[in-house]
Tab-separated table of C-alpha atoms in Angstrom:
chain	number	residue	atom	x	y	z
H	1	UNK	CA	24.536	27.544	7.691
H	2	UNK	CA	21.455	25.818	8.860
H	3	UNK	CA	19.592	26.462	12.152
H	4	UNK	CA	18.820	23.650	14.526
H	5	UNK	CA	15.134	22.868	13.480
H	6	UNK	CA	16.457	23.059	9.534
H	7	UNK	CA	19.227	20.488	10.526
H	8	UNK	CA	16.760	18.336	12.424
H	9	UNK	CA	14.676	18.147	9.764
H	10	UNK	CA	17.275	17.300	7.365
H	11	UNK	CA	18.184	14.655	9.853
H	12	UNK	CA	15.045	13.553	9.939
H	13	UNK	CA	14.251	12.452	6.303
H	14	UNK	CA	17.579	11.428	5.882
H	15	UNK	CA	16.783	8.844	7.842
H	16	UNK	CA	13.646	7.997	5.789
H	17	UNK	CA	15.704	7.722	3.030
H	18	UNK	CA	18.161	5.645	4.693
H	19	UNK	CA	15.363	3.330	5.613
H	20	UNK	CA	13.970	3.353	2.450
H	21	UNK	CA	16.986	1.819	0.792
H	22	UNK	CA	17.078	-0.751	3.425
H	23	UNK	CA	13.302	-1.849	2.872
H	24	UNK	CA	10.745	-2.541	4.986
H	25	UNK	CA	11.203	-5.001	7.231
H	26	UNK	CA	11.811	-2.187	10.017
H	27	UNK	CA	7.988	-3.044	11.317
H	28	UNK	CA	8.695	-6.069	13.320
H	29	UNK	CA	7.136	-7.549	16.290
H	30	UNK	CA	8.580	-5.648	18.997
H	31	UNK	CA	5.783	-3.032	17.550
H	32	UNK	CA	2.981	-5.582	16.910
H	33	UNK	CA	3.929	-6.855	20.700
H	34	UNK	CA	3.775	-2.623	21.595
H	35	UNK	CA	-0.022	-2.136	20.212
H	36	UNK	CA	-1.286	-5.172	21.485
H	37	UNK	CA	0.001	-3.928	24.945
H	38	UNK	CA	-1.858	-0.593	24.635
H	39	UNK	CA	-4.626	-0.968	22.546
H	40	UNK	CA	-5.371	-4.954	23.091
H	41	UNK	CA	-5.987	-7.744	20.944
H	42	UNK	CA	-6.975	-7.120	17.722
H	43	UNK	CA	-10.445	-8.498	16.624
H	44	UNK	CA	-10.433	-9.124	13.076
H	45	UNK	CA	-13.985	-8.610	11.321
H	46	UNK	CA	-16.225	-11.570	10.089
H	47	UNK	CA	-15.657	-11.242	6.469
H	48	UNK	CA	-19.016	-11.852	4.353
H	49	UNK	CA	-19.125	-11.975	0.502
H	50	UNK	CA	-21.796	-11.528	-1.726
H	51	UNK	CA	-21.587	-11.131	-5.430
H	52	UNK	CA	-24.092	-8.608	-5.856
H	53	UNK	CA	-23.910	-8.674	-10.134
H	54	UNK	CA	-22.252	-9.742	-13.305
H	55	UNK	CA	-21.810	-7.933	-16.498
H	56	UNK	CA	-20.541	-8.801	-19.861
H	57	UNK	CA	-17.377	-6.556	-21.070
H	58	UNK	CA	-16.254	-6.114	-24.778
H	59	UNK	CA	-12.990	-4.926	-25.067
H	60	UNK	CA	-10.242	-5.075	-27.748
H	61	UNK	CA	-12.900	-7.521	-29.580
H	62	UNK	CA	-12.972	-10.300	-26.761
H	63	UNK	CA	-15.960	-10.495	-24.133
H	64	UNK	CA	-15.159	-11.224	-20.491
H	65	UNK	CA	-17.703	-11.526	-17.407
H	66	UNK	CA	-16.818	-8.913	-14.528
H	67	UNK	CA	-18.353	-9.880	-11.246
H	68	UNK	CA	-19.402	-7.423	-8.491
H	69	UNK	CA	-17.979	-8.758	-5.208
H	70	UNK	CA	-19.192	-7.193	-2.183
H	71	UNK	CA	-17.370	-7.644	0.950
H	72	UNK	CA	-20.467	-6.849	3.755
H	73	UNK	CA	-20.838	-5.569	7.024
H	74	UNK	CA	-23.562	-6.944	9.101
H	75	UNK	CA	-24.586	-6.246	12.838
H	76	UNK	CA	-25.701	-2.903	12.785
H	77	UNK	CA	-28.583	-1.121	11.997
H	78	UNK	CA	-27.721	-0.954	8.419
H	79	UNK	CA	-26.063	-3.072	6.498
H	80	UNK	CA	-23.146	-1.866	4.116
H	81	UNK	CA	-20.755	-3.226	1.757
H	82	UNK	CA	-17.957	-2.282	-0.061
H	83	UNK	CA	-17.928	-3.748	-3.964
H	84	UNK	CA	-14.425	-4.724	-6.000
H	85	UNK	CA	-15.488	-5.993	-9.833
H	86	UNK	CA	-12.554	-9.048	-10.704
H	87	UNK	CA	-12.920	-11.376	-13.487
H	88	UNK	CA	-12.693	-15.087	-12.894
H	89	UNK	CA	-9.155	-15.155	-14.193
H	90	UNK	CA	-8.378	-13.094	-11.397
H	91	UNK	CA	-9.823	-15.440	-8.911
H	92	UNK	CA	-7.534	-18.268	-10.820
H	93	UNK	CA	-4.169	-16.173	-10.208
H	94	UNK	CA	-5.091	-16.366	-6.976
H	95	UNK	CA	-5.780	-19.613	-6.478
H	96	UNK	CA	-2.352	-20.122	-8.032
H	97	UNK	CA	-0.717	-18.191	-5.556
H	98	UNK	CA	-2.444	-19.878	-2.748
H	99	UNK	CA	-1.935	-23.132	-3.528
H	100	UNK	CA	1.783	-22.168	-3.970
H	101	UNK	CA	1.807	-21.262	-0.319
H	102	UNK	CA	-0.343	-23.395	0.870
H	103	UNK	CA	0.209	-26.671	-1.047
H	104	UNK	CA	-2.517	-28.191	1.440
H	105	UNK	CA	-4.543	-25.648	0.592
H	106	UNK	CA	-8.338	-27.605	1.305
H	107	UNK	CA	-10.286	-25.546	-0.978
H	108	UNK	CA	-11.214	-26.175	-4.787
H	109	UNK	CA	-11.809	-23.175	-7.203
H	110	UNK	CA	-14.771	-23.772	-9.674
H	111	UNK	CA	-13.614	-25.099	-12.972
H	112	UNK	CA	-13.262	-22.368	-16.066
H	113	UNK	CA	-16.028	-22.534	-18.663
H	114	UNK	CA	-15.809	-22.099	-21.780
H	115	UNK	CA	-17.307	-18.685	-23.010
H	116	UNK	CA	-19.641	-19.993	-25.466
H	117	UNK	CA	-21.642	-22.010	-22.897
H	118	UNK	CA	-21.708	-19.461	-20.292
H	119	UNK	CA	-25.408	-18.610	-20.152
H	120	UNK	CA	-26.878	-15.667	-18.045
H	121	UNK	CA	-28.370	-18.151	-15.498
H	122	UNK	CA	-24.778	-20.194	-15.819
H	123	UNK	CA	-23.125	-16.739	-14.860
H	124	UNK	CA	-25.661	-16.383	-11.599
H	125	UNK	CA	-24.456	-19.807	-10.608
H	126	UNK	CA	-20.993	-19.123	-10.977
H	127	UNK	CA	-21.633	-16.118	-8.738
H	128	UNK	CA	-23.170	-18.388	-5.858
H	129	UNK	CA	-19.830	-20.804	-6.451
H	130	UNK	CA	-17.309	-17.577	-6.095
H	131	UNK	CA	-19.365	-16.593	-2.863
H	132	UNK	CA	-18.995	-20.128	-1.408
H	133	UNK	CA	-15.119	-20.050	-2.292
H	134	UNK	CA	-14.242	-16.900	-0.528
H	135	UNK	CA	-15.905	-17.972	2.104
H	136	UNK	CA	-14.296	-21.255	2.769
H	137	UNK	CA	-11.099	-19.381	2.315
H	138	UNK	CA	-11.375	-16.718	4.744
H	139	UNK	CA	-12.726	-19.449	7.255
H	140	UNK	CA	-9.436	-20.738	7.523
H	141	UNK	CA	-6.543	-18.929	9.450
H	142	UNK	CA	-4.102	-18.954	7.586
H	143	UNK	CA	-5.370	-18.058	4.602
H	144	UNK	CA	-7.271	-14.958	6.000
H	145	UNK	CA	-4.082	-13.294	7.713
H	146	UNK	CA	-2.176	-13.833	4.493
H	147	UNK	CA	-1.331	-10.908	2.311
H	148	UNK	CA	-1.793	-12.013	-1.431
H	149	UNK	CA	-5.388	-12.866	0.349
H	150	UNK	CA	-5.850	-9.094	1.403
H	151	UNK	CA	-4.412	-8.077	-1.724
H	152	UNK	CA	-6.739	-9.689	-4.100
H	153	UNK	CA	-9.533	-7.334	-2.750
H	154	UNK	CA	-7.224	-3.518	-3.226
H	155	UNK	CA	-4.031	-3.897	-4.738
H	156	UNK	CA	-5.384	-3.718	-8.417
H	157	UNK	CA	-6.890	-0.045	-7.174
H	158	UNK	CA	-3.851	1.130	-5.175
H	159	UNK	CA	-1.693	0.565	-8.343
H	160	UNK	CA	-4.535	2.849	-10.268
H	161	UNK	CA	-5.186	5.492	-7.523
H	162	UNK	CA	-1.198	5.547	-7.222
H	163	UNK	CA	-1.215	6.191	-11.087
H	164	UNK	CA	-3.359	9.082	-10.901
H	165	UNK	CA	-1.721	10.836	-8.476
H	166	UNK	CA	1.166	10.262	-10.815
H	167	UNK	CA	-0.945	11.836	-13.312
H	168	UNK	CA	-1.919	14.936	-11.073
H	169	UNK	CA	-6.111	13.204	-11.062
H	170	UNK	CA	-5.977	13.857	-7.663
H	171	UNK	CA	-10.071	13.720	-7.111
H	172	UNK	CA	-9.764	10.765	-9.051
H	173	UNK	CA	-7.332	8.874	-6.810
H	174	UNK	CA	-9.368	9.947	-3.801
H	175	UNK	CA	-12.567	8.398	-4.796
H	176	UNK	CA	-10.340	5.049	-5.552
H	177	UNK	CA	-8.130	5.329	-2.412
H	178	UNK	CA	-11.380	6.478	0.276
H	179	UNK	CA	-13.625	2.937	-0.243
H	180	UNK	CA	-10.075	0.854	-0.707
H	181	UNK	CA	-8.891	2.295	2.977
H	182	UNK	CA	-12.613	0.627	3.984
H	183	UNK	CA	-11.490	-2.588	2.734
H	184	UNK	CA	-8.333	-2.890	4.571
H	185	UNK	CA	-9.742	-1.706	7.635
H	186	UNK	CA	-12.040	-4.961	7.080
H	187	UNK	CA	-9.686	-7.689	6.109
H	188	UNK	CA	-7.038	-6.458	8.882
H	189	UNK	CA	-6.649	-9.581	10.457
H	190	UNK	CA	-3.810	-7.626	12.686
H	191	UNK	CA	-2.488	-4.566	13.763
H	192	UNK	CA	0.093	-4.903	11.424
H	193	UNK	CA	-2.339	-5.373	8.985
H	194	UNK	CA	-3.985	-2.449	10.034
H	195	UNK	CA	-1.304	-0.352	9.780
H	196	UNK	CA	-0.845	-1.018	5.852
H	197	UNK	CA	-3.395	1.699	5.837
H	198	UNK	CA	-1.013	4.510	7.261
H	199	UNK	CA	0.482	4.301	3.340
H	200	UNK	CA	-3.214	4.914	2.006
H	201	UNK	CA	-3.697	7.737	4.562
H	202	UNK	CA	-0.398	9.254	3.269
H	203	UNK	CA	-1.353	9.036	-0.173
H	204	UNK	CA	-5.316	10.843	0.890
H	205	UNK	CA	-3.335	13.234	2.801
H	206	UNK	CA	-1.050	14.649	-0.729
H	207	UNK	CA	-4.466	14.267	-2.759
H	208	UNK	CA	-6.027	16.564	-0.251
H	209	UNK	CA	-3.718	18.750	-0.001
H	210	UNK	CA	-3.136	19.559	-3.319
H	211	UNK	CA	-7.056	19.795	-3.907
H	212	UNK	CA	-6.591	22.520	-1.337
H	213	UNK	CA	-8.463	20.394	1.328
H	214	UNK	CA	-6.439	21.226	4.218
H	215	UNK	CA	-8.251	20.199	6.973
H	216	UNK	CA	-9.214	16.737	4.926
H	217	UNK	CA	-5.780	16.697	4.603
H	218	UNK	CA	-4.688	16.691	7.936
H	219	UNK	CA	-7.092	14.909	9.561
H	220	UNK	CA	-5.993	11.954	7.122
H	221	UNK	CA	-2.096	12.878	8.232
H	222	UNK	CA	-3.039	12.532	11.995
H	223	UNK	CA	-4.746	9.128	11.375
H	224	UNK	CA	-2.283	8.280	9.537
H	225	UNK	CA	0.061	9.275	12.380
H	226	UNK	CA	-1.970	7.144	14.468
H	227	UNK	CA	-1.263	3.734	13.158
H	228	UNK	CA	2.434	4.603	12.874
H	229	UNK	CA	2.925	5.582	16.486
H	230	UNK	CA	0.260	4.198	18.927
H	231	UNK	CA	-0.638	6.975	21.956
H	232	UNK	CA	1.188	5.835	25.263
H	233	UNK	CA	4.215	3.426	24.304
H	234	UNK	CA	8.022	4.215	24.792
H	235	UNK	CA	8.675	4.424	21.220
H	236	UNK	CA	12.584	4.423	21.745
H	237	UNK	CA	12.812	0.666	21.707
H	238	UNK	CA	11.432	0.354	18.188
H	239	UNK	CA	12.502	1.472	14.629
H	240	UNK	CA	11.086	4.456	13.181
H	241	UNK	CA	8.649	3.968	10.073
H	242	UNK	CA	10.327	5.523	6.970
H	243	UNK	CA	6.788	6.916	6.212
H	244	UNK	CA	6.413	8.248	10.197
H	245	UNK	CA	9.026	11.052	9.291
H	246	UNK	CA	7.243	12.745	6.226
H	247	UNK	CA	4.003	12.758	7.640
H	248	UNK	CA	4.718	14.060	10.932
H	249	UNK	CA	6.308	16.933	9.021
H	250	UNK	CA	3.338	17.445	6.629
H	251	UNK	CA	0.919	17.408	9.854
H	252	UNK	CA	3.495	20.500	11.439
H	253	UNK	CA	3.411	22.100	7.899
H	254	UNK	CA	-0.550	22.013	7.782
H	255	UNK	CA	-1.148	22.728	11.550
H	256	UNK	CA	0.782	25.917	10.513
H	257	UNK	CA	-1.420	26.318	7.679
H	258	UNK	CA	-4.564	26.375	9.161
H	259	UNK	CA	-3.478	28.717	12.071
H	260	UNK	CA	-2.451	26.126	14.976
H	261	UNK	CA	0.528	26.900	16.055
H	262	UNK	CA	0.745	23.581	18.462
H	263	UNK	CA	3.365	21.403	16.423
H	264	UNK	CA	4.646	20.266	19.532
H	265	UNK	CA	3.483	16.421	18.682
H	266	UNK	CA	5.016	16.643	15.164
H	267	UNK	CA	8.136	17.976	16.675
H	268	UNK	CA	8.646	15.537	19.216
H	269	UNK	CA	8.478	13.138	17.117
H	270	UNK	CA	10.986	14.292	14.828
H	271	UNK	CA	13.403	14.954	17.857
H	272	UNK	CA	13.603	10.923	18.154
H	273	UNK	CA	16.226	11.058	15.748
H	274	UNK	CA	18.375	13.225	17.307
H	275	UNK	CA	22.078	11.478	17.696
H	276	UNK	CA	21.829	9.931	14.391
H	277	UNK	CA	24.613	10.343	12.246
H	278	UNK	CA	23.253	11.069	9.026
H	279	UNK	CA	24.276	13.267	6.190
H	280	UNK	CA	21.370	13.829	3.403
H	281	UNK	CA	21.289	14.281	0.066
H	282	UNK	CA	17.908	14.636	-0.101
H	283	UNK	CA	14.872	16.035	1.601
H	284	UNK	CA	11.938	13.747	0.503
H	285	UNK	CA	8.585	15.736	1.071
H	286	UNK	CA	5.283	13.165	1.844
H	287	UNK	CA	4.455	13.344	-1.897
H	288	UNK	CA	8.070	12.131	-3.080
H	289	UNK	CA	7.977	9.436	-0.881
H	290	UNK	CA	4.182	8.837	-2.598
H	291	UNK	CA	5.049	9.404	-5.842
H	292	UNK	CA	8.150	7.114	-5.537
H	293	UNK	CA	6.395	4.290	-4.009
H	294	UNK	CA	5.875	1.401	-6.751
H	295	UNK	CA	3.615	-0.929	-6.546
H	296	UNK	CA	3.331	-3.712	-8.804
């Protein structure tokens, strides 16, 4: 027979899985409402593009221009930017999607050229007309809260860093997932928003571990931790995050690990699920509920 902390735990991610099956529309306002309570309004960044180059690709016998969009940060002492390469025909999906949601959707995309006409200095130009259109579409509201929006910029690489870790190219995924955490820090226009990056954290923290980087590992877990449960509200009103209940177990299993023996936070968290009736099938570990996730 189980003890008491085995059966809490099994409690536990049985109620991850439950939640999992039901989706995940668990994160509703009531927490939004919570972290703007504690932590204040959230201040979105000023977004600032620059397409920083364009190359010609070759593959499979056709030729296709890349461009190099940098997403900036300015203010500081040094400026830095973060660069995603997309093709125009990326930019045209979405458009597409855009102007599905936004049928009044006041910005024009540059026309497609045709390949044979597309000189070097043509290609330069069409960089300076990209710019120009991400700007005009992060200027407006809507637009820049919007999630295909934030999507364009890191979903291609979360689908490929998701696909190594599939793969076991854990360095791999970590050199994808670190700069694509960066960008949604930037285009959070939210905490919500912000909190999409608990599932990248969660995804550092298995790569980590299993490169044997335990205290990279954990410091990503606690972050990730972090943006799941906000310090100092009465998290009793509000739905547990299917991805709260692995994680806080992974940051007990590494605090162990690395010789702290203060899981208390972990635990504590894990006893807010005492009283549910659950019976498990299965005890998902953080890199099942990883490995599982799909992204399309």
């Amino acid at each position: 027979m189980a003890g008491p902390v085995e059966e809490e735990h099994r409690m536990a991610v049985a109620e991850c899985q439950a939640v999992l099956q039901q989706g995940s529309s668990r994160l509703t306002s009531q927490l939004q409402d919570a972290w703007r309570f504690i932590r204040g309004p959230y201040c979105p960044e000023k977004l600032v593009f620059s397409v920083t180059e364009n190359r010609v690709v070759v593959e499979s016998g056709r030729r296709y221009v890349l461009y190099t969009i940098a997403l900036l940060r300015t203010g500081g002492c040094v400026e830095t930017y973060i660069p995603v390469e997309r093709r125009f025909s990326q930019l045209v999906s979405l458009h597409k999607t855009l102007r599905h949601c936004f049928p009044d959707l006041p910005v024009s995309l540059p026309s497609r050229l045709c390949w044979s006409v597309l000189t070097s200095s043509m290609r330069e130009q069409r960089g300076q007309e990209i710019e120009t259109y991400l700007k005009c579409l992060a200027a407006l509201p809507s637009v820049r809260c919007a999630r295909e929006f934030q999507d364009f910029f890191y979903h291609a690489e979360l689908v490929r860093a998701h696909e190594c870790i599939r793969g076991g190219a854990y360095e791999e995924a970590v050199a994808i997932l670190s700069p694509t955490l960066c960008l949604q820090r930037r285009l959070s226009w939210d905490w919500l928003d912000l909190q999409r990056g608990a599932s990248t954290l969660a995804a550092i923290t298995v790569c980590q571990f299993d490169l044997s980087n335990q205290h990279a590992a954990l410091r990503a877990c606690v972050d990730a931790i972090d943006l799941l449960e906000p310090e100092g509200y009465n998290s009793t009103t509000v739905s547990t995050p299917p991805l709260l209940l692995p994680l806080t177990d992974m940051a007990r299993r590494l605090s162990v690990n690395l010789g702290n023996r203060d899981t208390s936070f972990a635990n504590s968290l894990l006893k807010r699920l005492e009283g549910h009736q659950v019976k498990p099938s299965h005890v998902p570990t953080l890199k099942e509920y990883i490995v599982t996730q799909h992204l399309e």
